[in-house]
Amino acid sequence: MCGIVGYVGSKNAQSILLEGLHRLEYRGYDSAGIVTFQDGDACLLRVKGKVAGLDSLVNDSHRDDSIGIGHTRWATHGEPSERNAHPHNVGDIFLVHNGIIENYKDLKSVLETRGYSFVSETDTEVLTALVDSIYQQDKNLFAAVSEALHMVVGAYGIAVVAKDNMDEVVVARSGSPLVIGVGEDETFIASDPSALVGNTDQVIFLKDGEVAKCTRDGVTVKDSADQAVEPIVETIEMDIQAMQKKGFDHFLVKEIFDQPESLSATLAGRVVKDQDLLRLGGLNMSEEELRAVKHIFIVACGTASYASMIASYYIERFADDVVIDTVVASELRYRSFNVPENSLAIFVSQSGETADTIACLKEMKQRGVRCLGVVNAVGSTIAREVDGGIYIHAGAEISVASTKGFTSQVVALVLFGLVMAQAKGMSIEDVRPYIDELDALPEEIAAVLDTKNEEVKQLAADYSHYEHAFYIGRDVLYPLALEGALKLKETSYIHVEGQPAGELKHGSIALIDDRFFEVAFVMDNELFEKSMSNIIEVQARGGHVIVVTNSSREIEAERVVRIESRLKMFTPLLFNIVSQLFAYYVAVNKGNDVDQPRNLAKSVTVE
Ligand code: AGP
């Protein structure tokens, strides 16, 4: 997704802006640009493609400017190009923008009558002209931005500078995150705190409707009614370590191997085995309120929605008086749905900035539903808007494909389910097996990473040439198959479908021939025989089946990856490690941009 950076101070603005944009690259983009100023002279550099292209331009035109803004663009209006890249310039105004201006065509028509013409296809250029048309009246940038935004319909996070004003960067947000870093005689701006790492840990999270003037002396904030607001400066802990690859070739494989550590961080202080203790601070729900819950909506997108589905299978096993609806946010927000009495809504999001998930959160809050968040990014919009929740503490997840975030989301949701079930009377005898397995899970994941990595790497080499695949599973292994299919398709660009194993014979099996391979997840449980019959059906039609299983029983398949583990309940999360590694090595074999797959963004902050 698009990224914004800004700086005003006494250091070299070009260097600071480029460093910030590099920190935001993981979010996915297709063009980039910066503009810096000195004595009214603007240096605007923009490229189609990567920030590295800007590095080259800066090397050829180095300046000592100390104010500027920058942007990485993920194309919405207008194709990826230098012309459509931000910052946009109209008159004295330079502007970068995340989000979508819905009424930009109306505004454009009005501005054209005032003599403005446009060179790009973007809504952002229209917003830039609108600000300039007001700025020219009295050269007050803070006021001009505020007045322009009152005329705008849509979502935005913006940073604005005027070439004849070397002292201030004006920023504003409505629906697209923006954070201000407060330094000594300098101020930083970013759309994501990770771009501030190494510069400051003192930040102001701008709220929707607020506009801020950032200068070397500090920050002035006013709300949508133009009333002064006292900014709240918070300290954030940004783990620079998580921003580094630590010797791995890609963030994706680093984050796969991070999981024993990241999951331990999720569990720390929450699962205390020797005290038979589970505790979750931050829910802001009493035992009585937990006991009263009868219906849970778990709302998410993509991988987070599959984590939600998996967790719901577990929670239903021990909270049998609760109905759980796991719903994809982009569907729920346009569905007419009823909210039964005693409902709870849980919003699962690694980034905490996914537009569709946020829209559902706002809808549920309007309906008076208690809302919890299961979020990784501290201080993100969802984390700030919910009534309570669980930070998964997985550490910054840089690769677009979510891996450690997924595992920690599942576990955090199961933890919530157990705490709720205990409030409903679940005995410690029934809880203890879960505590034991959750406590052992990081070590079991480490064992799979140690023992299966080379085997899966070879497996990927043998199957990377395929262009089609099915992932299948029964029960909790069905959403696991959905997640495995997503991981492979979004990194390798192979066409992969996840299916309930029992569904193949209802149509999809017509597709199976030599072009396909299949990954079948099989637990050593009461569904083993049924799963094996599905595999036989597929192989009888020329399918090439890879079975991932914890069973030691004889299995007729092209390949079998066996997971040995003492776990009984959370074995699927060990199967998922195999699935993650397989996707990674296939993507590497295909020579793809593993951490920033084409067309994808780390956080989808547009609808
Ligand atoms: C995960 O591999 C994908 N990149 C994507 O499906 C992601 O899970 C989805 O966009 C939701 O993101 P969130 O968890 O930040 O809300």
XYZ file of C-alpha atoms and ligand atoms in Angstrom:
623
model
C 0.000 0.000 0.000
C 1.082 3.649 -0.486
C 3.604 5.110 1.925
C 4.128 8.712 3.101
C 7.227 10.319 4.629
C 8.027 13.927 5.533
C 10.714 15.906 7.334
C 11.383 19.408 8.597
C 14.506 20.095 10.642
C 18.194 20.797 10.138
C 19.434 17.491 8.695
C 19.571 16.407 5.062
C 15.974 15.929 4.011
C 16.747 13.821 0.921
C 18.586 11.188 2.986
C 15.906 11.045 5.672
C 13.083 10.795 3.144
C 14.788 8.028 1.159
C 15.571 6.040 4.301
C 11.935 6.306 5.320
C 10.698 5.197 1.901
C 13.015 2.179 1.968
C 11.528 1.265 5.352
C 8.047 1.411 3.762
C 8.905 -0.592 0.640
C 7.575 -3.798 2.190
C 4.054 -2.384 1.942
C 4.071 -2.821 -1.834
C 4.096 -0.029 -4.456
C 4.827 0.688 -8.114
C 6.263 4.243 -8.215
C 7.972 6.664 -5.821
C 9.011 10.285 -5.425
C 10.401 12.954 -3.112
C 10.490 16.745 -3.173
C 12.817 18.907 -1.076
C 13.245 22.654 -0.926
C 15.815 25.363 -0.364
C 15.193 29.126 -0.624
C 12.018 28.588 -2.599
C 13.704 26.282 -5.079
C 12.092 22.811 -5.320
C 13.915 19.591 -6.233
C 11.232 17.120 -7.375
C 12.401 13.573 -8.152
C 9.965 10.829 -9.206
C 10.342 7.352 -10.713
C 8.184 4.530 -11.978
C 9.375 1.424 -10.131
C 11.515 1.092 -7.015
C 12.913 3.568 -4.505
C 16.371 2.504 -5.694
C 15.653 4.596 -8.780
C 15.324 7.638 -6.520
C 18.633 6.802 -4.843
C 20.316 7.109 -8.234
C 18.616 10.415 -9.012
C 19.640 11.843 -5.613
C 23.219 10.776 -6.185
C 23.158 12.843 -9.357
C 21.446 15.859 -7.767
C 22.457 15.872 -4.079
C 21.210 18.873 -2.102
C 21.380 20.031 1.520
C 17.705 20.854 1.766
C 16.181 20.409 5.232
C 12.482 20.118 4.423
C 10.567 17.779 2.158
C 8.010 15.021 1.617
C 8.071 11.655 -0.129
C 5.760 8.848 -1.249
C 5.543 5.299 -2.537
C 2.457 4.826 -4.707
C 0.309 1.737 -5.242
C -1.698 2.729 -8.315
C -5.432 3.330 -7.902
C -6.390 6.218 -10.248
C -4.024 6.127 -13.228
C -1.441 3.515 -14.191
C 1.993 3.304 -12.564
C 4.120 6.020 -14.205
C 6.453 8.922 -13.395
C 3.674 11.319 -14.408
C 1.223 9.784 -11.928
C 3.808 9.349 -9.166
C 3.616 11.570 -6.063
C 4.496 14.252 -4.967
C 2.163 16.143 -7.240
C 2.835 19.853 -7.886
C 0.363 22.546 -8.816
C 1.415 26.185 -8.453
C 3.291 26.577 -5.153
C 1.901 23.376 -3.634
C 3.491 19.901 -3.477
C 1.362 17.091 -2.026
C 1.494 13.337 -1.339
C -1.657 11.321 -0.680
C -2.769 7.905 0.515
C -6.428 7.020 -0.052
C -9.069 7.960 -2.612
C -10.819 11.312 -3.233
C -14.282 10.213 -4.319
C -15.513 13.629 -5.562
C -12.333 14.508 -7.455
C -14.117 14.794 -10.815
C -16.507 17.463 -9.516
C -13.628 19.341 -7.932
C -11.623 19.047 -11.161
C -14.425 20.628 -13.201
C -14.628 23.597 -10.810
C -10.864 24.042 -10.792
C -10.716 23.958 -14.582
C -13.148 26.884 -14.653
C -10.634 28.705 -12.437
C -7.922 28.130 -15.013
C -6.263 25.019 -13.642
C -5.145 22.318 -16.082
C -4.008 18.793 -15.236
C -1.217 16.552 -16.525
C -1.998 13.319 -14.662
C -5.046 11.059 -14.273
C -4.895 11.141 -10.505
C -7.327 12.373 -7.874
C -4.263 13.560 -5.961
C -3.338 16.194 -8.542
C -6.863 17.611 -8.213
C -6.479 17.849 -4.433
C -3.121 19.584 -4.936
C -4.710 22.169 -7.237
C -7.548 22.694 -4.761
C -5.102 23.476 -1.965
C -3.140 25.810 -4.245
C -6.296 27.655 -5.307
C -6.960 28.496 -1.642
C -3.302 28.990 -0.658
C -2.848 31.726 -3.262
C -5.438 33.858 -1.426
C -3.358 34.461 1.734
C -0.379 32.091 1.663
C -1.534 30.364 4.879
C -0.794 26.683 4.250
C -2.357 25.353 7.489
C -5.615 27.174 6.775
C -5.595 26.333 3.057
C -5.272 22.594 3.688
C -8.033 22.643 6.312
C -10.393 24.571 4.049
C -9.679 22.319 1.054
C -10.354 19.162 3.074
C -13.778 20.445 4.080
C -14.616 20.214 0.350
C -13.317 16.675 -0.068
C -15.261 13.390 0.105
C -13.156 10.290 0.579
C -10.302 8.753 2.520
C -6.950 10.426 2.813
C -3.667 10.694 4.564
C -1.745 13.642 3.133
C 1.435 15.684 3.588
C 1.643 19.114 1.982
C 4.413 21.699 1.510
C 4.585 25.057 -0.284
C 7.769 25.999 -2.096
C 7.787 29.529 -0.659
C 7.329 28.251 2.924
C 10.466 26.501 4.189
C 9.225 26.046 7.727
C 6.192 23.827 7.740
C 4.792 20.548 6.525
C 1.036 20.312 6.917
C -0.473 16.847 7.346
C -4.001 15.492 7.692
C -5.818 12.168 7.879
C -9.233 10.737 7.399
C -9.322 6.964 7.110
C -5.673 6.532 6.134
C -3.078 6.367 8.941
C -0.556 9.117 9.625
C 1.942 9.409 12.461
C 4.117 12.391 13.457
C 7.561 11.800 14.945
C 8.688 14.473 17.421
C 12.455 15.105 17.560
C 14.846 17.750 18.888
C 14.249 20.808 16.623
C 12.949 18.490 13.943
C 9.713 16.743 13.058
C 9.164 13.554 11.056
C 6.034 12.364 9.255
C 5.135 8.818 8.175
C 2.144 6.694 7.261
C 3.599 3.842 9.333
C 5.725 4.072 12.520
C 8.277 1.671 11.000
C 9.530 4.564 8.813
C 10.505 6.484 11.973
C 12.768 3.743 13.331
C 16.128 5.183 14.365
C 14.911 8.803 14.237
C 12.534 9.065 17.180
C 10.301 6.972 19.422
C 8.132 9.968 20.414
C 5.063 9.943 18.214
C 1.670 11.546 17.751
C -0.962 9.318 16.124
C -3.122 11.750 14.170
C -6.843 11.036 14.469
C -9.437 11.082 11.687
C -10.425 14.671 10.792
C -7.335 16.246 12.366
C -4.921 18.572 10.542
C -1.433 19.288 11.901
C 1.221 21.908 11.190
C 4.687 20.398 11.645
C 7.662 22.735 12.128
C 11.175 22.538 13.600
C 9.733 23.853 16.853
C 6.905 21.369 17.219
C 3.412 20.359 16.157
C 0.120 22.263 16.176
C -3.071 20.203 15.750
C -6.660 21.187 15.073
C -9.745 19.043 14.630
C -12.314 18.995 11.817
C -14.096 21.940 13.477
C -10.823 23.895 13.301
C -10.553 23.792 17.101
C -7.083 23.475 18.624
C -6.314 19.983 19.928
C -3.591 19.180 22.462
C -1.546 16.447 20.747
C -0.795 13.322 22.803
C 2.844 12.281 22.442
C 3.362 8.533 22.949
C 6.506 6.418 23.120
C 6.609 3.482 20.720
C 8.889 0.455 20.854
C 10.094 -0.240 17.359
C 12.230 -3.347 17.157
C 14.892 -2.482 14.616
C 15.835 -6.158 14.686
C 12.500 -7.080 13.131
C 13.279 -4.651 10.323
C 16.448 -6.562 9.419
C 16.737 -9.847 7.518
C 19.279 -11.196 10.043
C 21.193 -13.183 7.429
C 18.167 -14.661 5.667
C 17.745 -14.113 1.928
C 14.235 -12.704 2.337
C 11.970 -11.355 5.067
C 9.467 -14.132 4.262
C 11.769 -16.973 5.260
C 13.111 -14.972 8.190
C 9.597 -14.501 9.494
C 8.787 -18.193 8.970
C 11.818 -19.035 11.101
C 10.876 -16.281 13.586
C 7.800 -18.216 14.650
C 9.142 -20.078 17.704
C 10.239 -16.693 19.047
C 7.251 -14.642 17.871
C 4.771 -17.205 19.165
C 6.589 -17.275 22.499
C 6.086 -13.515 22.631
C 2.378 -13.984 21.925
C 2.106 -16.500 24.778
C 4.380 -14.717 27.259
C 2.567 -13.947 30.507
C -0.653 -15.284 29.068
C -0.084 -19.042 29.368
C 1.568 -19.977 32.664
C 1.790 -23.763 32.608
C 3.111 -24.418 36.110
C 0.257 -22.389 37.548
C -2.410 -23.824 35.225
C -3.032 -20.198 34.378
C -4.410 -18.412 31.327
C -4.782 -14.650 31.445
C -5.455 -11.911 28.943
C -5.108 -8.286 30.020
C -6.665 -5.660 27.802
C -9.978 -7.360 26.985
C -11.759 -4.815 29.204
C -14.458 -7.455 29.767
C -15.571 -8.749 33.172
C -16.083 -12.466 33.874
C -19.804 -11.771 33.800
C -19.566 -10.092 30.389
C -17.496 -12.992 29.055
C -19.987 -15.484 30.458
C -22.847 -13.663 28.731
C -21.367 -13.951 25.227
C -23.601 -16.106 23.023
C -22.627 -15.046 19.492
C -19.237 -14.041 18.128
C -18.556 -12.402 14.784
C -14.901 -12.781 13.843
C -14.215 -10.292 11.051
C -11.060 -10.246 8.910
C -9.590 -10.420 5.413
C -7.256 -12.815 3.649
C -4.907 -14.780 5.853
C -6.421 -13.208 8.964
C -9.810 -14.601 7.927
C -8.345 -18.112 7.628
C -6.750 -17.755 11.048
C -10.200 -16.775 12.302
C -11.815 -19.839 10.694
C -9.250 -22.193 12.191
C -9.650 -20.677 15.652
C -13.439 -20.934 15.402
C -13.201 -24.720 14.935
C -11.225 -24.943 18.200
C -13.397 -22.528 20.177
C -16.602 -24.342 19.191
C -15.151 -27.504 20.718
C -14.902 -26.038 24.215
C -17.420 -23.173 24.170
C -20.437 -25.132 22.984
C -22.991 -22.499 23.962
C -21.489 -19.912 21.595
C -22.289 -19.495 17.902
C -19.330 -18.220 15.903
C -19.613 -16.476 12.530
C -16.265 -15.975 10.822
C -16.932 -13.458 8.093
C -14.852 -11.823 5.386
C -14.967 -8.082 6.018
C -15.510 -7.060 2.390
C -18.666 -9.194 2.354
C -20.008 -8.364 5.791
C -19.926 -4.612 5.235
C -22.440 -4.818 2.367
C -24.600 -7.619 3.804
C -27.802 -6.932 5.724
C -27.118 -9.016 8.824
C -28.704 -9.357 12.220
C -26.772 -8.978 15.426
C -28.284 -11.278 18.054
C -28.415 -10.335 21.714
C -25.167 -10.916 23.629
C -23.013 -10.643 20.528
C -19.326 -9.839 20.456
C -17.336 -8.756 17.379
C -13.639 -9.583 17.061
C -11.539 -7.869 14.380
C -8.402 -9.722 13.348
C -5.769 -7.757 11.475
C -1.971 -7.928 11.386
C -1.610 -4.330 10.205
C -4.631 -2.933 11.997
C -5.198 -0.723 8.941
C -7.199 -2.898 6.512
C -9.947 -0.662 5.126
C -12.651 -3.321 4.832
C -12.042 -4.557 8.358
C -12.105 -1.001 9.723
C -15.387 -0.320 7.920
C -16.983 -3.344 9.637
C -15.596 -2.204 12.976
C -17.264 1.183 12.536
C -20.566 -0.525 11.566
C -20.498 -2.790 14.616
C -19.666 0.115 16.924
C -22.585 2.069 15.480
C -24.805 -0.909 16.333
C -23.564 -0.864 19.913
C -21.728 -4.195 19.649
C -18.729 -4.721 21.931
C -15.644 -4.884 19.703
C -12.324 -6.576 20.378
C -9.190 -6.452 18.260
C -6.566 -9.134 17.600
C -3.851 -6.953 16.104
C -0.088 -6.938 15.602
C 0.681 -3.291 14.787
C 0.663 -1.325 18.054
C -1.217 1.947 17.849
C -2.861 1.051 14.529
C -6.348 2.277 13.694
C -8.150 -0.944 14.650
C -6.153 -1.205 17.877
C -7.221 2.319 18.781
C -10.871 2.010 17.795
C -11.831 -1.249 19.563
C -13.143 -1.518 23.146
C -10.378 -3.936 24.078
C -8.269 -6.652 22.587
C -5.118 -8.691 22.267
C -1.869 -7.533 20.746
C -0.235 -10.620 19.225
C 3.301 -9.190 19.791
C 4.656 -11.050 16.741
C 7.060 -8.230 15.944
C 7.022 -6.189 12.724
C 5.967 -8.398 9.818
C 7.664 -7.029 6.700
C 6.979 -9.602 4.017
C 3.655 -9.062 2.233
C 2.756 -12.723 2.774
C 1.740 -13.136 6.388
C 3.258 -16.103 8.221
C 4.166 -15.422 11.855
C 1.172 -13.113 12.077
C -1.110 -15.987 11.054
C 0.197 -18.433 13.657
C -0.037 -15.856 16.427
C -3.521 -14.798 15.348
C -4.788 -18.381 15.643
C -3.234 -18.805 19.070
C -4.438 -15.425 20.359
C -8.010 -16.232 19.292
C -7.856 -19.694 20.886
C -6.549 -18.071 24.074
C -9.501 -15.716 24.081
C -11.854 -18.663 23.554
C -10.336 -20.517 26.500
C -10.538 -17.473 28.792
C -14.171 -17.005 27.782
C -14.903 -20.717 28.270
C -13.319 -20.665 31.710
C -15.586 -17.768 32.639
C -18.441 -19.988 31.445
C -17.306 -22.802 33.752
C -14.806 -24.842 31.712
C -12.882 -26.883 34.263
C -9.142 -26.585 34.690
C -8.942 -30.301 33.885
C -10.419 -29.567 30.475
C -8.280 -26.465 30.000
C -4.993 -28.075 31.008
C -4.424 -30.047 27.774
C -4.704 -26.793 25.849
C -2.289 -25.049 28.203
C 0.167 -27.917 27.824
C -0.010 -27.885 24.035
C 0.145 -24.105 23.696
C 3.146 -24.052 26.003
C 4.856 -26.697 23.848
C 3.898 -25.190 20.486
C 6.907 -22.854 19.942
C 9.308 -25.741 20.564
C 7.338 -28.061 18.277
C 7.406 -25.444 15.523
C 11.157 -25.105 15.969
C 11.476 -28.884 15.572
C 9.551 -28.850 12.291
C 11.706 -25.993 11.004
C 14.832 -27.919 11.941
C 13.820 -31.300 10.596
C 11.670 -30.533 7.551
C 13.294 -27.517 5.930
C 15.582 -29.413 3.543
C 12.911 -32.008 2.688
C 10.397 -29.276 1.826
C 13.002 -27.346 -0.157
C 13.532 -30.430 -2.327
C 9.772 -30.986 -2.597
C 9.375 -27.413 -3.859
C 12.076 -27.970 -6.461
C 10.195 -31.027 -7.712
C 6.817 -29.267 -7.973
C 7.693 -25.664 -8.942
C 7.013 -26.294 -12.611
C 3.272 -26.850 -12.102
C 0.823 -24.050 -12.882
C -2.231 -25.485 -11.065
C -2.841 -27.045 -7.679
C -5.487 -27.964 -5.136
C -5.019 -27.824 -1.379
C -7.498 -30.027 0.489
C -8.333 -30.880 4.079
C -11.184 -31.850 6.375
C -12.416 -30.138 9.540
C -9.847 -27.629 10.835
C -7.574 -28.706 7.965
C -10.000 -27.128 5.479
C -9.276 -23.489 6.470
C -5.649 -24.576 6.763
C -5.892 -25.646 3.113
C -7.347 -22.232 2.258
C -4.406 -20.508 3.958
C -1.895 -22.827 2.304
C -3.448 -22.137 -1.090
C -3.282 -18.382 -0.510
C 0.339 -18.526 0.623
C 1.377 -20.463 -2.484
C -0.647 -18.427 -4.983
C 0.348 -15.013 -3.618
C 4.078 -15.795 -3.679
C 4.469 -18.181 -6.645
C 1.588 -16.974 -8.893
C 0.546 -20.626 -9.377
C -3.240 -21.025 -9.640
C -4.119 -22.758 -6.353
C -7.539 -23.557 -4.924
C -8.242 -24.541 -1.348
C -11.150 -26.964 -0.986
C -12.855 -29.072 1.673
C -11.567 -32.571 0.829
C -15.121 -33.843 0.872
C -16.186 -31.284 -1.722
C -13.928 -32.329 -4.606
C -16.389 -34.953 -5.848
C -19.101 -32.270 -6.055
C -17.504 -30.663 -9.092
C -13.881 -29.620 -8.802
C -12.590 -33.141 -9.407
C -13.582 -32.583 -13.066
C -10.534 -30.321 -13.327
C -7.969 -32.790 -12.094
C -5.461 -34.079 -14.631
C -1.741 -34.104 -15.162
C -1.536 -30.287 -15.009
C -2.428 -30.298 -11.311
C -0.735 -31.354 -8.143
C -2.585 -31.649 -4.850
C -1.524 -31.055 -1.264
C -3.667 -33.088 1.140
C -3.492 -32.405 4.870
C -4.375 -35.563 6.821
C -4.647 -35.908 10.606
C -4.184 -39.237 12.351
C -7.727 -39.180 13.713
C -11.263 -40.349 13.015
C -11.216 -38.626 9.615
C -8.110 -40.458 8.401
C -9.911 -43.072 6.323
C -12.267 -40.522 4.752
C -9.289 -38.326 3.863
C -7.499 -41.274 2.331
C -10.499 -42.098 0.148
C -10.453 -38.513 -1.160
C -6.777 -38.955 -2.031
C -7.468 -42.230 -3.826
C -10.258 -40.508 -5.842
C -7.785 -37.831 -6.914
C -4.967 -40.224 -7.761
C -7.345 -42.409 -9.792
C -7.721 -39.392 -12.090
C -4.038 -38.748 -12.563
C -3.568 -36.314 -9.692
C -0.090 -35.884 -8.183
C -0.743 -35.932 -4.452
C 1.544 -34.693 -1.703
C 0.241 -35.766 1.713
C 1.210 -33.796 4.834
C 0.352 -35.870 7.881
C 1.181 -36.754 11.476
C 0.188 -40.382 10.861
C 2.728 -43.202 10.728
C 0.263 -45.399 8.834
C 0.918 -46.653 5.299
C -0.106 -43.996 2.766
C -0.189 -44.469 -1.009
C 0.713 -41.069 -2.473
C 3.305 -39.510 -4.769
C 4.997 -37.838 -1.794
C 4.347 -38.007 1.966
C 5.682 -35.421 4.432
C 5.362 -36.859 7.912
C 5.323 -34.614 10.987
C 6.276 -36.313 14.238
C 5.003 -34.442 17.238
C 3.658 -35.009 20.752
C 0.899 -32.489 19.964
C -2.594 -33.849 19.466
C -4.710 -30.693 18.968
C -2.444 -28.077 17.397
C -0.758 -30.333 14.849
C -2.419 -28.339 12.037
C -0.208 -25.376 12.967
C 2.782 -27.647 12.389
C 1.409 -28.699 8.994
C 1.184 -24.993 8.225
C 4.928 -24.563 8.722
C 5.461 -27.096 5.929
C 2.960 -25.196 3.813
C 4.730 -21.860 4.441
C 8.175 -23.280 3.637
C 6.837 -24.951 0.490
C 5.329 -21.673 -0.767
C 8.563 -19.814 -0.020
C 10.842 -22.252 -1.866
C 8.511 -22.518 -4.863
C 8.444 -18.709 -5.136
C 12.241 -18.563 -4.911
C 12.543 -21.268 -7.582
C 10.298 -19.193 -9.821
C 12.482 -16.120 -9.311
C 9.602 -14.032 -7.956
C 9.858 -10.921 -5.791
C 9.243 -13.036 -2.707
C 8.700 -10.231 -0.176
C 6.767 -7.900 -2.452
C 4.741 -10.094 -4.843
C 3.272 -8.330 -7.871
C -0.008 -6.417 -7.441
C -0.020 -6.983 -3.655
C 0.314 -4.640 -0.678
C 1.153 -5.458 2.922
C -1.763 -3.473 4.212
C -4.800 -2.929 1.999
C -5.899 0.496 3.208
C -8.159 1.091 0.204
C -11.497 -0.657 -0.427
C -1.586 -12.459 3.730
O -0.560 -13.342 3.288
C -2.032 -11.525 2.678
N -0.959 -10.638 2.353
C -3.336 -10.808 2.964
O -4.345 -11.770 2.730
C -3.568 -10.242 4.378
O -3.677 -11.298 5.306
C -4.883 -9.455 4.368
O -4.732 -8.366 3.485
C -5.295 -8.941 5.757
O -4.299 -8.067 6.228
P -4.367 -7.624 7.788
O -4.160 -8.865 8.610
O -3.256 -6.624 7.940
O -5.736 -7.011 8.026
